[in-house]
């Protein structure tokens, strides 16, 4: 039996990881042999990281974790259910999304609470979670990959482990206590339209479902009462079976409680606070603890049916299973995926931050199909996975993930990336041919801006992902980029969740930019930048596919960013349909942008760094401008966020910016800046992430930064070079390709690089490194080498 090392939560503050490991020769450096032991699921559970510590499997359907409460039954301590500094819970929910914003997040379905006491009133009527909730201490809480354990202050202890689609829980109540398990079937994080529960004492089962959705439905900039995400787009089914008889049962709906009840229905709606409080339904089962205080529950979930949930449960967690056996199997699954990227020669703290980042990056996409291959489509109809497809995957935080997480996924698990691409193609087909920018499960939520599916699949194609219908996907995405869809002129959900994908497309193509006054989008400049990068990615994919006419058609659209670059200001700016510029501009403005300022977005041109430099007066002038993004007016580092004029490590539009120095012939500044961010914005402990993890995006950025590599541009597979914090890295892609990184030390600055034994003057690696494998070897030192990779022929190529 494998040894399970639980990570117990410690001090809340961030622990910086700045110490360097001794300089050693890379080939002899031992690699971490048990990476799962370095995972701390509590990293990112405060400081807005919005992660959670509960049990899940790589790409798991089930994610069983606490739902905390601050005294409002319609909300939670932080988006996605868990905030380290909130130590009161109202249940342990079966589904979660990692690191998303839009408090209260997404999912959090069916909180199940071990309750010590008599159920003599409706839990839904307990609107402030004063009675049917419990406090706990972090001293009594532990988590490791696939397992979560806590003893509540009520005396009830919960020990949870999961498989891919099912979970098992041992609950120990105080001996002789009134012991009950409450199923809050309607109490998903965002509310619900309907819920049902059915208790069968003779079979020792509790079955039910919740009809819900509502991701970002409370968002202030999502169209108010007209927000298109205040709607249901999935039903989660569950089927639980117990190892002992029920001593009592009961149900509740709104304020009414029915002791002895066995079935009830009723949802809560999608409002919040007093507008929703006191609505909802659920049920409970009780146990006699006079002679036996232990209760074991096995539970399966499905997005198809209760029968599917039961089949998933019995196939993955048979009656003979224990929490230990299930936890060991899931830990082994995590170990397999974590060992695809092995590191050595780093500090203990950096290794912990690193493997937790890999862990968070591989939580998504989420498995959607049952063991029989059936799944819920974007049209809320049941479909079956395609022949040869290993799994159907959902949940795509496109605007976030296409900048780092999908590249890491494509490198480590190209097989999963291909199945994800096929799933996205099928979801689009089920959605009138429209690729939505943010999918929760398979459902369109319209959140954010741009067309991120295009650079995502183009990147997969560049990185050697083959197991999807690439021709059909490219055709479909090109159609979205060239033929205006019926929702393109809708303002529903705007600005933050505009219903239209490629909004106002005909006008965009005519003007060659998104006019801020008529774009039906979050911000015209941001939309232009996003579309320019998406179209560049499609052009690269078309070229790679031998479709030269399509390549020539799309490539010029990659330069449309120039039409929202105001040369008089030297910044990206909002432009009106008549060609004039929006008045009142300052570099800190967010007018025309989405969750970022002009100072940040101006750099969002990774496909044309040389063109951007020319627009700014040349490479040296651009590098000086870039210095001002990372330093304040006194020359001090300013990389922790909180200033609209400076770098923001908490959000995505500028996370590539530290790597732009490579293209500006000053690569030592990339090395310096990236290391500063790694050592100050990230760390260990609950505050170890700088902000929302955004479905593994910020974690993936950290993974790339610490191995000294970063994707140059979406749609291609070149990697920019930084400086690794480990002296040895070995990546074994699931397609058999091996990538190796060696370094002479963990010093900050590159002195020289060799690729497969040959001296490399360039600050980037060719696509062949990712596609076919190789070894890159760094010589590092404590002072910058300002002559390496600075010649005109050494710079990354803009295609």
Tab-separated table of C-alpha atoms in Angstrom, residues 356-627:
chain	number	residue	atom	x	y	z
A	356	UNK	CA	0.915	21.991	-6.365
A	357	UNK	CA	0.830	24.175	-9.475
A	358	UNK	CA	0.958	21.089	-11.722
A	359	UNK	CA	-1.807	19.557	-9.579
A	360	UNK	CA	-4.028	22.610	-9.977
A	361	UNK	CA	-3.300	22.754	-13.704
A	362	UNK	CA	-4.460	19.175	-14.253
A	363	UNK	CA	-7.789	19.470	-12.450
A	364	UNK	CA	-9.289	20.585	-15.739
A	365	UNK	CA	-10.824	19.902	-18.170
A	366	UNK	CA	-13.423	17.870	-16.294
A	367	UNK	CA	-14.664	14.436	-17.351
A	368	UNK	CA	-18.307	14.626	-18.401
A	369	UNK	CA	-19.249	11.188	-19.676
A	370	UNK	CA	-20.517	8.272	-17.621
A	371	UNK	CA	-18.786	4.910	-17.771
A	372	UNK	CA	-21.172	3.934	-20.569
A	373	UNK	CA	-19.946	6.880	-22.675
A	374	UNK	CA	-23.066	9.023	-22.438
A	375	UNK	CA	-22.852	12.704	-21.539
A	376	UNK	CA	-24.873	15.899	-21.348
A	377	UNK	CA	-24.382	18.109	-24.407
A	378	UNK	CA	-24.471	21.859	-24.816
A	379	UNK	CA	-28.075	21.481	-25.954
A	380	UNK	CA	-29.009	19.721	-22.667
A	381	UNK	CA	-29.602	16.535	-24.604
A	382	UNK	CA	-27.863	13.232	-23.929
A	383	UNK	CA	-25.173	12.221	-26.427
A	384	UNK	CA	-22.560	9.469	-26.637
A	385	UNK	CA	-18.840	9.936	-26.997
A	386	UNK	CA	-17.352	9.196	-30.391
A	387	UNK	CA	-15.720	5.867	-31.272
A	388	UNK	CA	-12.097	5.987	-30.187
A	389	UNK	CA	-12.631	8.978	-27.941
A	390	UNK	CA	-11.369	8.100	-24.465
A	391	UNK	CA	-13.449	10.721	-22.657
A	392	UNK	CA	-15.652	13.747	-23.151
A	393	UNK	CA	-14.229	16.788	-21.387
A	394	UNK	CA	-15.931	20.017	-20.404
A	395	UNK	CA	-15.339	23.312	-18.578
A	396	UNK	CA	-13.167	25.667	-20.596
A	397	UNK	CA	-12.196	29.020	-19.144
A	398	UNK	CA	-11.074	30.148	-22.559
A	399	UNK	CA	-10.025	33.778	-22.054
A	400	UNK	CA	-7.850	32.652	-19.160
A	401	UNK	CA	-6.587	29.244	-20.157
A	402	UNK	CA	-5.409	29.822	-23.727
A	403	UNK	CA	-2.437	31.847	-22.467
A	404	UNK	CA	-0.718	29.106	-20.414
A	405	UNK	CA	-2.857	26.229	-19.122
A	406	UNK	CA	-3.767	24.702	-22.474
A	407	UNK	CA	-0.123	24.706	-23.540
A	408	UNK	CA	0.894	22.824	-20.404
A	409	UNK	CA	-1.960	20.373	-20.962
A	410	UNK	CA	-0.917	19.852	-24.584
A	411	UNK	CA	2.669	19.168	-23.548
A	412	UNK	CA	1.919	16.787	-20.669
A	413	UNK	CA	-1.279	15.133	-21.900
A	414	UNK	CA	-1.750	15.593	-25.654
A	415	UNK	CA	-4.202	12.681	-25.529
A	416	UNK	CA	-6.461	14.583	-23.130
A	417	UNK	CA	-6.021	17.788	-25.142
A	418	UNK	CA	-7.214	15.991	-28.270
A	419	UNK	CA	-10.272	14.582	-26.580
A	420	UNK	CA	-10.958	18.046	-25.187
A	421	UNK	CA	-10.695	19.554	-28.684
A	422	UNK	CA	-13.120	16.975	-30.048
A	423	UNK	CA	-15.484	17.659	-27.170
A	424	UNK	CA	-15.380	21.389	-27.866
A	425	UNK	CA	-16.089	20.780	-31.545
A	426	UNK	CA	-19.094	18.650	-30.628
A	427	UNK	CA	-20.337	21.204	-28.084
A	428	UNK	CA	-20.143	23.872	-30.787
A	429	UNK	CA	-22.134	21.676	-33.167
A	430	UNK	CA	-24.767	21.253	-30.448
A	431	UNK	CA	-24.799	25.059	-30.020
A	432	UNK	CA	-25.773	26.023	-33.585
A	433	UNK	CA	-22.142	25.879	-34.673
A	434	UNK	CA	-21.109	28.565	-32.184
A	435	UNK	CA	-17.938	28.189	-30.101
A	436	UNK	CA	-18.520	29.932	-26.798
A	437	UNK	CA	-15.646	31.669	-25.069
A	438	UNK	CA	-16.321	30.138	-21.619
A	439	UNK	CA	-17.869	26.696	-21.140
A	440	UNK	CA	-19.093	25.418	-17.811
A	441	UNK	CA	-19.291	21.696	-18.447
A	442	UNK	CA	-20.449	21.790	-22.068
A	443	UNK	CA	-22.701	24.805	-21.697
A	444	UNK	CA	-22.016	28.272	-23.093
A	445	UNK	CA	-21.752	30.968	-20.418
A	446	UNK	CA	-20.464	33.813	-22.669
A	447	UNK	CA	-18.092	35.099	-19.965
A	448	UNK	CA	-15.225	37.460	-20.939
A	449	UNK	CA	-14.248	38.475	-24.460
A	450	UNK	CA	-12.522	37.336	-27.650
A	451	UNK	CA	-12.637	33.969	-29.409
A	452	UNK	CA	-10.285	31.800	-27.308
A	453	UNK	CA	-11.265	28.452	-28.810
A	454	UNK	CA	-9.400	29.442	-31.985
A	455	UNK	CA	-5.950	29.933	-30.411
A	456	UNK	CA	-6.548	26.940	-28.159
A	457	UNK	CA	-7.106	24.407	-30.919
A	458	UNK	CA	-4.502	26.032	-33.135
A	459	UNK	CA	-2.012	25.593	-30.303
A	460	UNK	CA	-3.001	21.960	-29.898
A	461	UNK	CA	-2.360	21.405	-33.600
A	462	UNK	CA	1.037	23.088	-33.323
A	463	UNK	CA	2.050	21.011	-30.330
A	464	UNK	CA	1.352	17.692	-31.979
A	465	UNK	CA	-2.141	16.929	-30.703
A	466	UNK	CA	-3.686	14.648	-33.306
A	467	UNK	CA	-6.676	12.791	-31.850
A	468	UNK	CA	-9.456	15.123	-32.979
A	469	UNK	CA	-11.122	16.041	-36.255
A	470	UNK	CA	-8.782	18.925	-37.024
A	471	UNK	CA	-10.206	19.642	-40.456
A	472	UNK	CA	-13.767	19.983	-39.215
A	473	UNK	CA	-12.641	22.056	-36.232
A	474	UNK	CA	-10.649	24.474	-38.386
A	475	UNK	CA	-13.530	24.859	-40.836
A	476	UNK	CA	-15.967	25.530	-38.010
A	477	UNK	CA	-13.742	28.096	-36.304
A	478	UNK	CA	-13.033	29.856	-39.595
A	479	UNK	CA	-16.754	30.067	-40.224
A	480	UNK	CA	-17.202	31.680	-36.809
A	481	UNK	CA	-14.472	34.172	-37.728
A	482	UNK	CA	-15.944	35.026	-41.138
A	483	UNK	CA	-19.749	34.633	-40.979
A	484	UNK	CA	-21.678	36.754	-38.516
A	485	UNK	CA	-23.917	34.695	-36.248
A	486	UNK	CA	-27.476	35.687	-35.259
A	487	UNK	CA	-26.486	36.790	-31.732
A	488	UNK	CA	-23.660	39.070	-32.846
A	489	UNK	CA	-25.733	42.242	-32.441
A	490	UNK	CA	-27.224	41.329	-29.085
A	491	UNK	CA	-26.462	43.320	-25.944
A	492	UNK	CA	-27.756	40.564	-23.672
A	493	UNK	CA	-25.289	40.016	-20.843
A	494	UNK	CA	-23.069	42.908	-21.858
A	495	UNK	CA	-20.519	43.973	-21.072
A	496	UNK	CA	-19.149	41.041	-19.047
A	497	UNK	CA	-21.109	38.147	-20.557
A	498	UNK	CA	-22.134	39.302	-23.999
A	499	UNK	CA	-24.241	36.654	-25.644
A	500	UNK	CA	-22.723	37.205	-29.080
A	501	UNK	CA	-19.516	35.434	-30.046
A	502	UNK	CA	-17.408	37.429	-32.534
A	503	UNK	CA	-19.806	40.314	-31.860
A	504	UNK	CA	-20.626	42.778	-34.624
A	505	UNK	CA	-18.443	40.716	-36.940
A	506	UNK	CA	-19.489	42.324	-40.224
A	507	UNK	CA	-18.671	45.778	-38.905
A	508	UNK	CA	-15.413	44.516	-37.413
A	509	UNK	CA	-14.318	43.132	-40.763
A	510	UNK	CA	-15.276	46.345	-42.541
A	511	UNK	CA	-13.549	48.695	-40.089
A	512	UNK	CA	-10.747	46.264	-39.210
A	513	UNK	CA	-11.245	46.982	-35.513
A	514	UNK	CA	-14.016	46.675	-32.943
A	515	UNK	CA	-15.669	50.072	-32.598
A	516	UNK	CA	-16.115	50.712	-28.901
A	517	UNK	CA	-19.409	52.565	-29.300
A	518	UNK	CA	-21.206	49.854	-31.300
A	519	UNK	CA	-19.264	46.637	-30.692
A	520	UNK	CA	-21.766	44.828	-28.422
A	521	UNK	CA	-18.711	43.689	-26.489
A	522	UNK	CA	-16.910	44.326	-23.219
A	523	UNK	CA	-14.382	46.695	-24.765
A	524	UNK	CA	-13.515	47.488	-28.363
A	525	UNK	CA	-9.734	47.622	-27.974
A	526	UNK	CA	-9.661	44.380	-26.001
A	527	UNK	CA	-11.915	42.690	-28.556
A	528	UNK	CA	-9.633	43.840	-31.363
A	529	UNK	CA	-6.529	42.539	-29.626
A	530	UNK	CA	-8.171	39.212	-28.830
A	531	UNK	CA	-9.504	38.757	-32.357
A	532	UNK	CA	-6.173	39.720	-33.904
A	533	UNK	CA	-4.423	37.019	-31.925
A	534	UNK	CA	-7.189	34.488	-32.628
A	535	UNK	CA	-7.017	35.167	-36.373
A	536	UNK	CA	-3.232	34.934	-36.365
A	537	UNK	CA	-3.576	31.549	-34.669
A	538	UNK	CA	-6.049	30.356	-37.283
A	539	UNK	CA	-3.678	31.528	-40.024
A	540	UNK	CA	-0.850	29.500	-38.497
A	541	UNK	CA	-3.114	26.467	-38.310
A	542	UNK	CA	-4.208	26.930	-41.929
A	543	UNK	CA	-0.569	27.146	-43.044
A	544	UNK	CA	0.259	24.041	-41.032
A	545	UNK	CA	-2.640	22.264	-42.737
A	546	UNK	CA	-1.464	23.177	-46.216
A	547	UNK	CA	-4.348	25.571	-46.802
A	548	UNK	CA	-2.371	28.459	-48.259
A	549	UNK	CA	-5.384	30.447	-49.510
A	550	UNK	CA	-6.905	30.448	-46.051
A	551	UNK	CA	-3.549	31.370	-44.559
A	552	UNK	CA	-3.244	34.393	-46.843
A	553	UNK	CA	-6.815	35.416	-46.052
A	554	UNK	CA	-6.402	35.311	-42.278
A	555	UNK	CA	-2.832	36.425	-41.714
A	556	UNK	CA	-3.428	40.149	-42.366
A	557	UNK	CA	-6.162	40.101	-39.717
A	558	UNK	CA	-3.459	39.349	-37.174
A	559	UNK	CA	-2.317	42.954	-37.683
A	560	UNK	CA	-5.666	44.570	-36.867
A	561	UNK	CA	-4.273	45.426	-33.424
A	562	UNK	CA	-2.543	48.338	-35.147
A	563	UNK	CA	-5.923	49.970	-35.757
A	564	UNK	CA	-6.589	50.448	-32.037
A	565	UNK	CA	-3.034	51.529	-31.282
A	566	UNK	CA	-3.168	55.302	-31.000
A	567	UNK	CA	0.196	56.552	-32.286
A	568	UNK	CA	-0.316	59.959	-30.722
A	569	UNK	CA	-0.508	58.330	-27.307
A	570	UNK	CA	1.620	55.251	-27.827
A	571	UNK	CA	-1.090	53.078	-26.258
A	572	UNK	CA	-3.982	50.865	-27.180
A	573	UNK	CA	-7.188	52.875	-26.887
A	574	UNK	CA	-10.917	52.681	-27.478
A	575	UNK	CA	-11.857	53.841	-30.953
A	576	UNK	CA	-15.287	54.808	-32.205
A	577	UNK	CA	-16.983	53.716	-35.440
A	578	UNK	CA	-16.351	57.105	-37.060
A	579	UNK	CA	-12.613	56.622	-36.562
A	580	UNK	CA	-12.265	59.020	-33.661
A	581	UNK	CA	-10.714	58.067	-30.340
A	582	UNK	CA	-12.657	57.828	-27.099
A	583	UNK	CA	-12.132	60.976	-25.060
A	584	UNK	CA	-10.696	61.089	-21.560
A	585	UNK	CA	-7.867	58.634	-22.142
A	586	UNK	CA	-5.260	57.876	-19.511
A	587	UNK	CA	-2.983	54.807	-19.473
A	588	UNK	CA	-4.843	53.531	-16.416
A	589	UNK	CA	-8.238	53.587	-18.130
A	590	UNK	CA	-10.255	50.417	-18.482
A	591	UNK	CA	-12.581	51.973	-21.066
A	592	UNK	CA	-12.325	49.742	-24.101
A	593	UNK	CA	-10.760	46.907	-22.147
A	594	UNK	CA	-11.807	43.856	-20.123
A	595	UNK	CA	-10.457	43.380	-16.624
A	596	UNK	CA	-7.360	45.385	-17.349
A	597	UNK	CA	-6.023	48.798	-18.265
A	598	UNK	CA	-4.564	50.207	-21.444
A	599	UNK	CA	-1.153	50.067	-19.754
A	600	UNK	CA	-1.520	46.291	-19.544
A	601	UNK	CA	-3.322	45.578	-22.806
A	602	UNK	CA	-0.948	47.611	-24.953
A	603	UNK	CA	1.533	44.732	-24.661
A	604	UNK	CA	-0.938	42.049	-25.739
A	605	UNK	CA	0.630	41.504	-29.157
A	606	UNK	CA	2.762	38.366	-28.747
A	607	UNK	CA	2.305	37.604	-32.474
A	608	UNK	CA	4.021	40.827	-33.566
A	609	UNK	CA	6.553	41.998	-30.992
A	610	UNK	CA	8.704	43.575	-33.691
A	611	UNK	CA	5.693	45.491	-35.013
A	612	UNK	CA	4.828	46.709	-31.542
A	613	UNK	CA	8.432	47.790	-30.976
A	614	UNK	CA	8.376	49.745	-34.242
A	615	UNK	CA	5.141	51.468	-33.183
A	616	UNK	CA	6.840	52.475	-29.930
A	617	UNK	CA	9.927	53.905	-31.593
A	618	UNK	CA	12.187	50.873	-31.763
A	619	UNK	CA	13.287	48.000	-29.571
A	620	UNK	CA	15.245	50.080	-27.084
A	621	UNK	CA	12.384	52.521	-26.618
A	622	UNK	CA	9.918	49.651	-26.228
A	623	UNK	CA	12.159	47.959	-23.650
A	624	UNK	CA	12.347	51.180	-21.674
A	625	UNK	CA	8.551	51.395	-21.806
A	626	UNK	CA	8.345	47.792	-20.638
A	627	UNK	CA	10.651	48.568	-17.715
